[in-house]
Coordinates of C-alpha atoms in Angstrom, one line a residue:
M764 CA 35.3 -13.3 -0.6
D765 CA 31.9 -13.1 -2.2
P766 CA 30.3 -9.8 -1.1
I767 CA 26.9 -11.3 -1.2
R768 CA 27.9 -14.2 1.0
D769 CA 29.9 -12.0 3.4
P770 CA 29.8 -8.3 2.8
Y771 CA 31.4 -7.3 6.1
P772 CA 35.2 -7.4 5.3
V773 CA 34.6 -5.2 2.2
L774 CA 32.4 -2.8 4.0
A775 CA 34.9 -2.5 6.8
R776 CA 37.7 -1.7 4.4
M777 CA 35.6 0.9 2.7
R778 CA 34.4 2.4 6.0
S779 CA 37.9 2.6 7.3
A780 CA 39.1 4.4 4.1
C781 CA 36.1 6.9 4.1
P782 CA 32.9 6.7 6.1
V783 CA 31.1 8.4 3.2
H784 CA 32.4 6.5 0.2
P785 CA 32.2 8.1 -3.3
L786 CA 30.8 5.7 -5.9
T787 CA 32.6 6.1 -9.2
D788 CA 31.7 4.9 -12.7
R789 CA 34.2 3.3 -15.1
S790 CA 35.4 6.7 -16.2
G791 CA 36.2 7.6 -12.6
R792 CA 33.4 10.2 -12.2
T793 CA 31.5 10.2 -8.9
G794 CA 28.0 9.0 -9.4
G795 CA 26.8 8.9 -5.8
Y796 CA 27.8 8.2 -2.3
L797 CA 27.6 5.1 0.0
V798 CA 27.3 6.0 3.7
L799 CA 29.2 3.5 5.9
G800 CA 30.0 5.2 9.2
Y801 CA 27.5 5.0 12.1
D802 CA 27.3 8.8 12.9
E803 CA 27.1 9.7 9.2
A804 CA 24.4 7.0 8.5
R805 CA 22.3 8.1 11.4
Q806 CA 22.4 11.7 10.2
A807 CA 21.7 10.7 6.6
L808 CA 18.7 8.6 7.5
A809 CA 17.0 11.6 9.3
D810 CA 18.2 14.5 7.2
P811 CA 15.3 16.1 5.3
R812 CA 17.7 17.4 2.7
L813 CA 18.2 13.8 1.5
S814 CA 14.9 13.3 -0.3
K815 CA 13.2 9.9 -0.8
N816 CA 11.0 11.3 -3.6
T817 CA 12.6 9.1 -6.3
A818 CA 9.8 10.0 -8.8
A819 CA 11.1 13.6 -8.8
F820 CA 14.7 12.4 -9.1
F821 CA 14.1 10.2 -12.1
A822 CA 11.6 12.5 -13.8
D823 CA 14.1 13.8 -16.3
K824 CA 16.2 10.7 -16.5
A825 CA 15.7 8.0 -19.1
G826 CA 16.3 4.8 -17.1
G827 CA 14.7 2.3 -19.5
R828 CA 12.9 0.6 -16.6
N829 CA 9.2 -0.4 -16.4
I830 CA 8.5 -0.8 -12.7
H831 CA 4.9 -0.4 -11.9
P832 CA 4.2 2.9 -10.0
A833 CA 2.6 0.9 -7.2
L834 CA 6.0 -0.5 -6.4
S835 CA 8.3 2.4 -7.6
Q836 CA 6.3 5.2 -5.8
T837 CA 5.4 3.6 -2.5
M838 CA 5.3 5.5 0.8
L839 CA 9.1 4.7 1.1
A840 CA 9.6 6.9 -2.0
T841 CA 7.8 10.0 -0.6
D842 CA 8.6 13.0 1.5
P843 CA 6.4 14.9 3.9
P844 CA 3.5 15.9 3.7
D845 CA 2.5 12.8 1.5
H846 CA 4.7 10.5 3.6
T847 CA 3.2 11.8 6.8
R848 CA -0.3 11.2 5.5
L849 CA 0.3 7.7 4.2
R850 CA 2.2 6.5 7.2
R851 CA -0.5 7.8 9.5
L852 CA -3.1 5.7 7.7
A853 CA -1.1 2.5 8.1
T854 CA 0.3 3.1 11.6
S855 CA -2.7 1.8 13.6
A856 CA -2.0 -1.7 12.5
F857 CA 1.5 -1.7 13.8
T858 CA 1.3 0.0 17.2
S859 CA 2.5 -1.9 20.3
G860 CA -1.1 -2.6 21.3
A861 CA -2.1 -3.9 17.8
V862 CA 1.0 -6.1 17.7
G863 CA 0.3 -7.4 21.2
R864 CA -3.1 -8.6 20.0
L865 CA -1.4 -10.4 17.1
R866 CA 1.0 -12.4 19.4
P867 CA -1.4 -15.3 20.1
A868 CA -1.9 -15.7 16.4
I869 CA 1.8 -15.6 15.7
A870 CA 2.4 -18.2 18.4
R871 CA -0.3 -20.4 17.0
I872 CA 1.1 -20.1 13.4
T873 CA 4.6 -20.9 14.7
D874 CA 3.4 -23.9 16.5
E875 CA 1.6 -25.2 13.5
L876 CA 4.7 -24.8 11.3
L877 CA 7.0 -26.5 13.9
D878 CA 4.5 -29.3 14.2
Q879 CA 5.4 -30.2 10.6
W880 CA 9.1 -30.5 11.4
P881 CA 10.4 -34.0 11.9
A882 CA 11.4 -35.1 15.4
E883 CA 14.7 -36.3 14.0
G884 CA 16.1 -35.5 10.6
E885 CA 16.7 -32.5 8.3
V886 CA 14.6 -29.5 7.5
D887 CA 15.1 -26.2 5.7
A888 CA 14.4 -23.5 8.3
V889 CA 13.9 -20.8 5.6
A890 CA 11.3 -22.7 3.6
S891 CA 9.5 -24.2 6.6
L892 CA 9.6 -21.3 9.1
A893 CA 11.3 -18.0 8.1
V894 CA 9.2 -17.7 4.9
P895 CA 5.7 -19.0 5.8
L896 CA 5.5 -17.3 9.3
P897 CA 5.7 -13.7 8.2
V898 CA 3.9 -14.4 4.9
T899 CA 1.0 -15.9 6.8
V900 CA 0.9 -13.1 9.3
I901 CA 1.0 -10.2 6.8
C902 CA -1.5 -12.0 4.4
D903 CA -3.8 -12.6 7.3
L904 CA -3.5 -9.0 8.2
L905 CA -4.4 -7.9 4.7
G906 CA -7.0 -10.6 4.0
V907 CA -5.1 -12.3 1.2
P908 CA -6.7 -15.7 0.3
E909 CA -4.5 -18.7 1.3
E910 CA -4.5 -20.0 -2.3
D911 CA -2.8 -16.8 -3.5
R912 CA 0.0 -16.6 -0.9
D913 CA 2.7 -18.7 -2.6
Q914 CA 2.3 -16.7 -5.8
L915 CA 2.7 -13.4 -3.8
R916 CA 5.8 -14.7 -2.2
A917 CA 7.2 -15.7 -5.7
W918 CA 6.5 -12.2 -7.0
S919 CA 8.2 -10.7 -4.0
I920 CA 11.4 -12.8 -4.6
D921 CA 11.4 -11.8 -8.2
F922 CA 10.9 -8.1 -7.3
F923 CA 14.1 -8.1 -5.2
A924 CA 16.2 -10.1 -7.8
A925 CA 19.5 -8.3 -8.3
G926 CA 20.9 -8.0 -11.9
A927 CA 17.6 -9.0 -13.4
P928 CA 15.7 -5.8 -14.3
E929 CA 13.2 -7.4 -16.6
R930 CA 12.3 -10.0 -13.9
T931 CA 11.9 -7.2 -11.4
D932 CA 9.7 -5.2 -13.7
R933 CA 7.4 -8.1 -14.6
A934 CA 7.0 -9.0 -11.0
S935 CA 6.0 -5.4 -10.1
H936 CA 3.2 -5.4 -12.7
A937 CA 2.0 -8.8 -11.7
L938 CA 1.8 -7.9 -8.0
A939 CA 0.1 -4.6 -8.7
R940 CA -2.5 -6.2 -11.0
Y941 CA -3.2 -8.8 -8.3
L942 CA -3.7 -6.2 -5.7
E943 CA -6.0 -4.2 -7.9
Q944 CA -8.1 -7.3 -8.4
L945 CA -8.1 -8.1 -4.7
T946 CA -9.2 -4.6 -3.9
A947 CA -12.1 -4.9 -6.4
A948 CA -13.1 -8.3 -4.9
K949 CA -13.1 -6.8 -1.4
R950 CA -15.3 -3.9 -2.5
S951 CA -17.8 -6.5 -3.7
S952 CA -17.5 -8.6 -0.5
P953 CA -16.0 -6.6 2.4
G954 CA -14.2 -8.3 5.3
D955 CA -12.5 -7.1 8.4
S956 CA -8.8 -7.0 7.3
L957 CA -6.5 -4.0 7.2
L958 CA -6.9 -3.8 3.4
D959 CA -10.7 -3.6 3.9
A960 CA -10.2 -0.8 6.4
L961 CA -7.9 1.1 3.9
I962 CA -10.5 0.6 1.1
A963 CA -13.3 1.9 3.4
A964 CA -11.2 4.9 4.3
R965 CA -10.3 5.5 0.6
D966 CA -14.0 5.2 -0.5
E967 CA -15.4 7.3 2.3
G968 CA -12.7 10.0 1.6
A969 CA -13.5 10.0 -2.1
R970 CA -17.2 10.5 -1.5
D971 CA -16.6 13.3 1.1
G972 CA -13.8 15.1 -0.6
S973 CA -13.8 14.4 -4.3
D974 CA -14.2 18.0 -5.2
R975 CA -10.8 18.7 -3.4
A976 CA -8.9 16.0 -5.4
G977 CA -6.0 17.2 -7.5
G978 CA -3.6 15.4 -9.8
D979 CA 0.0 14.3 -9.6
R980 CA 2.6 14.2 -12.4
A981 CA 1.4 10.7 -13.4
G982 CA -2.2 11.8 -13.7
N983 CA -3.4 9.9 -10.6
D984 CA -5.9 11.4 -8.3
R985 CA -4.5 12.9 -5.1
T986 CA -6.6 13.7 -2.1
G987 CA -6.2 16.0 0.8
G988 CA -6.2 15.4 4.5
D989 CA -6.0 11.7 5.5
R990 CA -7.5 10.4 2.3
L991 CA -6.0 7.9 -0.1
S992 CA -6.1 8.0 -3.9
E993 CA -6.8 4.8 -5.6
A994 CA -3.2 4.6 -6.8
E995 CA -2.0 5.2 -3.3
L996 CA -4.3 2.5 -1.9
V997 CA -2.8 -0.2 -4.2
S998 CA 0.7 1.1 -3.6
L999 CA 0.3 1.0 0.2
A1000 CA -1.0 -2.6 -0.1
A1001 CA 2.0 -3.5 -2.3
L1002 CA 4.4 -2.1 0.2
L1003 CA 2.9 -3.9 3.1
V1004 CA 3.0 -7.2 1.1
V1005 CA 6.6 -6.9 0.1
A1006 CA 8.1 -5.2 3.1
G1007 CA 5.8 -6.9 5.5
H1008 CA 7.5 -10.3 5.1
E1009 CA 10.7 -10.0 3.1
T1010 CA 12.7 -8.4 5.8
T1011 CA 11.3 -10.6 8.6
T1012 CA 12.2 -13.7 6.6
A1013 CA 15.7 -12.3 6.3
F1014 CA 15.9 -11.4 10.0
L1015 CA 14.8 -14.9 11.1
G1016 CA 17.3 -16.7 8.9
N1017 CA 20.2 -14.4 9.7
A1018 CA 19.5 -14.6 13.5
L1019 CA 19.3 -18.3 13.5
L1020 CA 22.5 -18.7 11.5
A1021 CA 24.3 -16.3 13.8
L1022 CA 23.3 -18.3 16.8
L1023 CA 24.4 -21.6 15.2
D1024 CA 27.7 -19.9 14.2
H1025 CA 28.2 -19.0 17.9
P1026 CA 27.4 -22.0 20.1
A1027 CA 28.4 -20.3 23.3
Q1028 CA 25.9 -17.5 22.6
L1029 CA 23.2 -20.1 21.7
D1030 CA 23.9 -22.0 24.9
L1031 CA 23.5 -18.7 26.9
L1032 CA 20.1 -18.1 25.3
R1033 CA 19.0 -21.6 26.0
S1034 CA 20.0 -21.3 29.6
E1035 CA 18.6 -17.8 30.0
P1036 CA 15.6 -17.6 27.6
E1037 CA 14.5 -14.4 29.3
R1038 CA 17.4 -12.6 27.5
L1039 CA 15.8 -13.1 24.1
P1040 CA 13.8 -9.9 23.7
K1041 CA 16.9 -7.8 24.4
A1042 CA 19.1 -10.2 22.5
L1043 CA 17.2 -9.4 19.4
D1044 CA 18.9 -6.0 19.2
E1045 CA 22.3 -7.6 19.1
L1046 CA 21.1 -10.1 16.4
L1047 CA 19.8 -7.3 14.4
R1048 CA 23.0 -5.3 14.8
Y1049 CA 25.2 -8.2 13.9
D1050 CA 23.6 -9.2 10.6
P1051 CA 20.7 -6.9 9.8
P1052 CA 18.1 -7.9 7.2
V1053 CA 18.5 -4.7 5.2
A1054 CA 22.1 -4.4 4.2
Q1055 CA 21.6 -1.3 2.2
A1056 CA 18.7 1.2 2.6
T1057 CA 16.6 2.4 -0.3
F1058 CA 17.6 5.3 -2.5
R1059 CA 17.9 9.0 -1.4
F1060 CA 19.2 12.1 -3.2
A1061 CA 20.5 15.4 -2.0
T1062 CA 18.1 18.3 -2.7
E1063 CA 20.9 20.8 -1.6
Q1064 CA 24.5 20.6 -0.5
V1065 CA 24.8 18.3 2.5
E1066 CA 27.9 17.7 4.7
L1067 CA 28.2 14.2 6.1
G1068 CA 31.3 13.9 8.3
D1069 CA 34.1 15.4 6.2
T1070 CA 32.4 14.8 2.9
V1071 CA 30.5 17.4 1.0
I1072 CA 27.7 15.9 -1.1
P1073 CA 26.6 18.2 -4.0
P1074 CA 23.0 18.8 -4.8
G1075 CA 21.3 16.1 -7.0
S1076 CA 23.7 13.4 -5.8
P1077 CA 22.3 9.9 -5.1
V1078 CA 23.0 8.7 -1.5
L1079 CA 22.8 5.1 -0.3
V1080 CA 23.0 4.2 3.4
S1081 CA 24.4 0.9 4.6
P1082 CA 22.9 -0.2 8.0
A1083 CA 25.1 -3.3 7.7
A1084 CA 28.3 -1.2 7.7
A1085 CA 27.1 1.3 10.2
N1086 CA 26.1 -1.4 12.7
R1087 CA 29.7 -2.7 12.7
D1088 CA 31.3 0.7 13.1
P1089 CA 33.9 0.3 15.9
S1090 CA 33.4 3.9 16.9
R1091 CA 29.9 3.0 18.0
F1092 CA 30.1 -0.7 19.0
A1093 CA 33.2 -2.1 20.5
D1094 CA 34.6 -5.3 18.9
P1095 CA 31.7 -5.0 16.4
D1096 CA 32.4 -8.3 14.5
R1097 CA 31.8 -10.3 17.6
L1098 CA 28.2 -11.5 18.5
D1099 CA 27.6 -10.7 22.2
L1100 CA 24.1 -11.2 23.4
T1101 CA 24.9 -9.4 26.6
R1102 CA 25.8 -6.2 24.7
E1103 CA 23.8 -3.1 25.0
A1104 CA 23.0 -2.9 21.3
G1105 CA 20.2 -0.3 21.3
G1106 CA 20.7 2.4 18.8
H1107 CA 21.5 0.0 15.9
L1108 CA 20.2 1.1 12.5
A1109 CA 18.7 -2.2 11.4
F1110 CA 15.2 -0.7 11.2
G1111 CA 16.5 2.6 10.0
H1112 CA 16.1 6.0 11.8
G1113 CA 14.0 9.1 11.5
I1114 CA 10.6 9.4 9.9
H1115 CA 11.3 6.5 7.6
R1116 CA 12.1 4.0 10.4
C1117 CA 10.5 0.7 9.6
L1118 CA 6.8 0.8 10.3
G1119 CA 6.6 -2.9 11.1
A1120 CA 9.6 -3.0 13.4
Q1121 CA 7.5 -4.1 16.4
L1122 CA 5.8 -6.8 14.4
A1123 CA 9.1 -8.1 13.1
R1124 CA 10.5 -8.3 16.6
A1125 CA 7.4 -10.1 17.9
E1126 CA 7.6 -12.7 15.1
A1127 CA 11.3 -13.2 15.7
E1128 CA 11.0 -13.5 19.4
I1129 CA 8.1 -16.0 19.3
A1130 CA 9.6 -18.1 16.5
L1131 CA 13.1 -18.3 18.1
S1132 CA 11.7 -19.0 21.5
Q1133 CA 9.5 -21.8 20.4
L1134 CA 12.2 -23.2 18.0
L1135 CA 14.9 -23.4 20.7
A1136 CA 12.6 -24.8 23.3
R1137 CA 11.3 -27.6 21.0
F1138 CA 14.5 -28.5 19.3
P1139 CA 17.5 -28.5 21.7
A1140 CA 20.0 -30.0 19.3
L1141 CA 19.9 -27.8 16.2
R1142 CA 22.9 -27.8 13.9
L1143 CA 23.7 -27.1 10.3
A1144 CA 23.0 -30.0 8.0
V1145 CA 25.5 -28.8 5.3
P1146 CA 29.0 -27.3 5.5
R1147 CA 28.8 -23.6 6.3
D1148 CA 30.4 -22.6 3.0
Q1149 CA 27.6 -24.2 1.0
L1150 CA 25.0 -21.7 2.2
T1151 CA 23.9 -19.2 -0.3
W1152 CA 22.1 -15.8 -0.2
Q1153 CA 19.6 -14.2 -2.5
P1154 CA 21.6 -12.2 -5.1
T1155 CA 20.6 -8.7 -3.9
R1156 CA 22.5 -6.0 -2.0
L1157 CA 19.3 -4.6 -0.5
V1158 CA 17.8 -7.4 1.6
R1159 CA 20.3 -9.9 3.0
T1160 CA 18.3 -13.2 2.8
L1161 CA 19.4 -16.8 2.9
T1162 CA 18.1 -19.0 0.0
A1163 CA 17.9 -22.0 2.4
L1164 CA 19.1 -23.0 5.9
P1165 CA 19.3 -26.8 6.0
L1166 CA 19.2 -28.0 9.6
S1167 CA 19.6 -31.3 11.5
V1168 CA 17.0 -31.3 14.2
A1169 CA 16.3 -33.3 17.3
S1170 CA 13.3 -32.7 19.6
A1171 CA 13.4 -32.7 23.4

């Protein structure tokens, strides 16, 4: 079985053998650890001894890569206190109140997208809903011009491409250059977007506290308090662009496919649509958008379960494996929308838990609700085994989801 198409049998075998699986190179030497068990994953995601400061880890290693720092040194790749400061600056846009104010716009965008679907016929739910909905929402939030949004999406796809390091590196530089240019344009003609607010906070902080600025190992200006350096401003914007829609696209596609694969569960949701907000947890548990969390490394010896991880070891956590650990979720390979699936790790855990989790849930809830209400006879338009996923082990994303549709 192709582990990209269906990673769960392989993950189950590995988890059963060892919930913290050593990763070995061709010579048999251990080069890191993959965390597969639920308890171990939850600990690892919140353990401060497992650092996210990848710049520090790779400082003395010749990796031969050329990823732009705006993408390689985002908030996801920092520890406190920098992480705390950067997250605080972005949090206001993703509170429950802020997301609640976005819901009418999300519903309007969803309606406009579904209005373009045929009343009878075939449509690709990824290209016509799962991609444009979160892209439009995050680009609206950041003030990205409409004519640039397809290009941003293309760079994001390239950035996540597995086994294509040159493609990933080129995309990182293209996206960073674009955001530098967008930032300059907004300084000349300010608006009311989140990016405009971050620029204003950056510029005000630079005027008020430039004498306190220091320097990092890359020579970028660093500022104290709740201030952003110019490099951090571009990096935060890049993270919001990439993470702000890629995982939601994956979530929508995976959730819709899971429902189509389980007609009885789909019928339950149609007959009891009020279940949907809580059912999202089970859909996230069953096939999460992030199959493998981003890189960590041990700053000191760490014990995860029965495994001792030496200092300096890379550690990867698999939410996909942890969410199907039978010690936490009974009969985990079964989709059950009546299950109490709270506590899943699809959005991570601890201080690095997904900042946009509430926005992703709102987009999925609104999109699935309107889709199921307007098209009561959805079914796959191709054999199930013809579906393909993007070739990456990080974000689990369908390349397309061809559907036969019929309206009410």
